[in-house]
Coordinates of C-alpha atoms in Angstrom, one line a residue:
M19 CA 0.2 0.4 0.3
T20 CA 2.8 2.9 0.9
V21 CA 4.5 2.0 -2.1
R22 CA 2.0 2.2 -4.3
A23 CA 0.7 5.1 -2.9
V24 CA 4.2 6.8 -3.2
L25 CA 4.4 5.5 -7.3
G26 CA 1.8 7.6 -7.6
I27 CA 2.0 10.4 -6.3
R28 CA 3.7 12.0 -9.8
R29 CA 0.2 10.8 -11.6
W30 CA -1.9 12.4 -8.9
R31 CA 0.2 15.9 -9.5
H32 CA -1.8 16.6 -12.4
N33 CA -4.8 14.6 -12.0
P34 CA -8.1 17.0 -12.1
V35 CA -9.9 14.4 -10.0
C36 CA -7.6 13.6 -7.5
R37 CA -8.2 15.0 -3.9
P38 CA -5.8 17.2 -2.0
T39 CA -6.2 14.3 0.6
D40 CA -4.9 12.0 -2.0
R41 CA -1.6 13.8 -2.3
H42 CA -1.4 14.0 1.2
E43 CA -1.6 10.8 1.6
A44 CA 1.0 9.8 -0.4
W45 CA 3.7 12.3 0.9
V46 CA 3.0 11.1 3.9
A47 CA 3.5 7.5 2.1
L48 CA 6.8 8.6 0.8
V49 CA 8.4 10.1 4.2
A50 CA 7.6 6.6 5.9
L51 CA 9.0 4.7 3.2
L52 CA 12.1 6.9 3.4
M53 CA 12.6 6.5 7.3
M54 CA 12.3 3.1 7.0
V55 CA 14.5 2.2 4.3
L56 CA 17.4 5.2 5.4
A57 CA 16.4 6.1 8.6
A58 CA 15.9 2.8 10.5
P59 CA 18.9 1.1 9.5
V60 CA 21.3 4.3 9.7
L61 CA 19.4 4.5 13.6
G62 CA 19.9 1.1 14.2
W63 CA 23.8 1.0 12.6
V64 CA 24.3 3.9 15.2
S65 CA 22.8 2.1 18.3
G66 CA 24.4 -1.3 17.8
S67 CA 28.5 0.9 17.4
L68 CA 27.4 2.4 20.8
T69 CA 26.3 -0.3 22.5
D70 CA 29.1 -2.7 20.7
E71 CA 31.9 0.4 22.0
A72 CA 29.8 -0.4 25.8
L73 CA 30.2 -3.4 25.7
Q74 CA 33.6 -4.1 24.5
R75 CA 35.0 -1.5 27.5
V76 CA 32.9 -3.9 30.0
V77 CA 34.8 -6.8 28.4
R78 CA 38.2 -5.7 28.9
S79 CA 37.0 -4.1 32.4
Q80 CA 35.8 -7.4 33.5
H81 CA 39.3 -9.9 32.0
A82 CA 41.2 -7.0 34.0
Q83 CA 39.8 -7.7 37.1
R84 CA 39.0 -11.1 37.0
H85 CA 41.5 -13.9 37.0
L86 CA 41.2 -17.8 36.4
T87 CA 42.7 -20.1 39.2
S88 CA 42.9 -23.3 39.7
A89 CA 41.4 -24.6 42.8
V90 CA 41.2 -28.2 44.4
V91 CA 38.3 -30.1 45.7
V92 CA 37.7 -30.3 48.6
R93 CA 34.4 -31.8 48.9
G94 CA 31.0 -32.1 47.5
A95 CA 28.3 -29.9 48.3
S96 CA 24.7 -29.7 47.9
G97 CA 22.8 -27.1 46.5
G98 CA 23.6 -24.4 44.2
S99 CA 26.8 -21.8 44.1
L100 CA 25.8 -18.6 42.6
F101 CA 28.6 -18.2 40.2
A102 CA 28.9 -20.3 37.0
Q103 CA 32.9 -20.8 36.8
D104 CA 33.7 -23.2 34.5
P105 CA 35.8 -21.0 31.8
E106 CA 36.1 -24.1 29.6
T107 CA 32.0 -24.1 29.1
A108 CA 30.3 -20.6 26.9
V109 CA 28.4 -18.9 29.7
T110 CA 25.2 -19.7 27.0
E111 CA 25.8 -23.7 27.1
D112 CA 23.1 -25.7 28.7
T113 CA 25.2 -28.0 31.1
T114 CA 25.1 -29.8 34.0
R115 CA 27.3 -27.9 37.3
R116 CA 28.0 -29.8 40.5
S117 CA 28.7 -28.0 43.6
V118 CA 31.8 -28.4 45.0
V119 CA 33.4 -26.7 48.3
A120 CA 37.1 -26.4 47.2
G121 CA 40.5 -24.3 48.1
W122 CA 42.3 -21.9 46.1
R123 CA 44.8 -19.3 46.5
A124 CA 43.8 -15.3 46.7
P125 CA 46.4 -13.3 44.5
D126 CA 47.7 -12.0 47.4
G127 CA 48.8 -15.8 48.4
T128 CA 45.8 -16.1 50.8
A129 CA 44.3 -19.2 51.2
R130 CA 40.5 -18.9 50.6
T131 CA 37.7 -21.7 50.4
G132 CA 34.0 -21.7 48.9
T133 CA 31.4 -23.2 47.3
V134 CA 31.6 -22.6 43.6
S135 CA 30.4 -24.8 40.9
T136 CA 31.8 -26.6 37.9
A137 CA 31.0 -28.7 34.3
S138 CA 33.7 -30.8 35.7
E139 CA 32.7 -34.5 35.4
V140 CA 35.2 -35.5 37.9
T141 CA 34.9 -33.7 41.4
T142 CA 36.6 -36.2 43.9
P143 CA 38.5 -34.9 46.5
G144 CA 42.4 -33.3 45.0
T145 CA 40.7 -33.0 41.7
R146 CA 41.8 -29.3 40.2
I147 CA 39.2 -27.5 38.3
Q148 CA 39.7 -24.1 37.4
I149 CA 37.4 -20.8 39.0
W150 CA 37.3 -17.0 38.2
T151 CA 38.2 -14.4 41.4
D152 CA 38.1 -11.0 41.4
R153 CA 41.4 -8.9 42.7
E154 CA 40.6 -10.3 45.9
G155 CA 40.5 -13.9 45.5
R156 CA 36.2 -13.7 45.9
P157 CA 35.0 -16.2 43.7
A158 CA 33.4 -14.3 40.8
M159 CA 31.4 -14.8 37.0
R160 CA 32.7 -15.8 33.9
P161 CA 33.5 -12.4 32.3
M162 CA 32.1 -11.9 29.1
D163 CA 34.1 -12.5 26.3
A164 CA 34.5 -10.0 22.7
P165 CA 32.3 -12.2 20.6
T166 CA 29.0 -12.6 23.0
A167 CA 29.8 -8.7 23.8
R168 CA 29.3 -8.6 19.9
T169 CA 26.2 -10.5 19.5
H170 CA 24.2 -8.5 21.9
A171 CA 25.6 -5.4 20.2
V172 CA 24.3 -6.6 16.6
L173 CA 20.8 -7.8 18.6
A174 CA 20.5 -4.4 20.3
G175 CA 21.2 -2.7 16.5
V176 CA 18.6 -4.5 14.5
G177 CA 15.9 -4.3 17.7
V178 CA 16.5 -0.6 16.8
A179 CA 16.0 -0.7 12.9
V180 CA 12.9 -2.8 13.5
L181 CA 11.9 -0.4 16.6
V182 CA 12.0 3.0 14.4
G183 CA 10.3 0.6 11.1
G184 CA 7.8 -0.5 13.4
L185 CA 7.0 3.0 14.9
T186 CA 7.0 4.8 11.4
E187 CA 4.6 2.7 9.8
G188 CA 2.9 2.8 13.0
V189 CA 2.4 7.1 12.8
R190 CA 1.9 6.5 8.9
R191 CA -1.2 4.3 9.7
L192 CA -2.5 6.6 12.1
V193 CA -1.7 10.0 10.5
V194 CA -4.2 8.4 7.5
W195 CA -6.7 7.2 9.9
R196 CA -7.1 10.8 11.0
M197 CA -6.9 12.3 7.3
T198 CA -9.7 9.4 6.6
L199 CA -11.8 10.9 9.1
R200 CA -11.9 14.6 8.1
R201 CA -12.2 13.6 4.8
Y202 CA -15.6 11.8 5.7
E203 CA -16.7 14.7 8.2
R204 CA -16.3 17.5 5.4
L205 CA -18.7 14.4 3.0
D206 CA -20.9 14.5 5.8
R207 CA -21.2 18.4 6.3
A208 CA -21.3 18.9 2.7
W209 CA -24.3 16.3 2.6
A210 CA -26.1 17.8 5.3
E211 CA -26.1 21.6 2.8
V212 CA -27.4 19.8 0.0
G213 CA -29.5 17.3 1.6
P214 CA -32.7 19.3 2.5
D215 CA -32.5 20.6 -1.5
W216 CA -31.7 17.0 -3.0
G217 CA -33.7 16.2 -5.7
R218 CA -35.7 19.3 -6.2
T219 CA -32.9 21.0 -8.4
G220 CA -34.5 22.9 -11.2
T221 CA -38.2 21.6 -10.7
G222 CA -38.9 24.8 -9.8
S223 CA -40.1 24.6 -6.0

């Protein structure tokens, strides 16, 4: 519908039976089409770029503040841990995790013990596992990696582009609906004005 209205702008401009509202609707459709074809992708690209820059800063900050540490399993643990710390498992991968009590060394050499989770299939006492800790040696979440951050940025950009396109089409439909209502209101007033004389013109009554 939008494309058809746009293609008819040139033809309607010189058409004597074309109503002004037809031309107005065509121009509204043209502006909406330009917004969806040009503005939406540009805004999506800008949004995705800004999001990627922000997330890459988060990635660098997390990798600077978190450290991969070797821990030794002390015993199994019931319940769960707050952290998914196995560095060999992607954060989005559905993997069976086990909670264990483990001991490790903080960056300053202090001995630490706590409940952590691991995807390792071997969790017998004495088994070495890899966990992430912060600068103080406390268990920490696995840091975000650059590809994951970029994926989130791309999704954000696509989402913004789709949102802008949808809002543009919604506004176009609303404007056309309002123009149609006004057209009908003018027609009703015109019929009301000629109604009393309808059918009697030229009869001499």
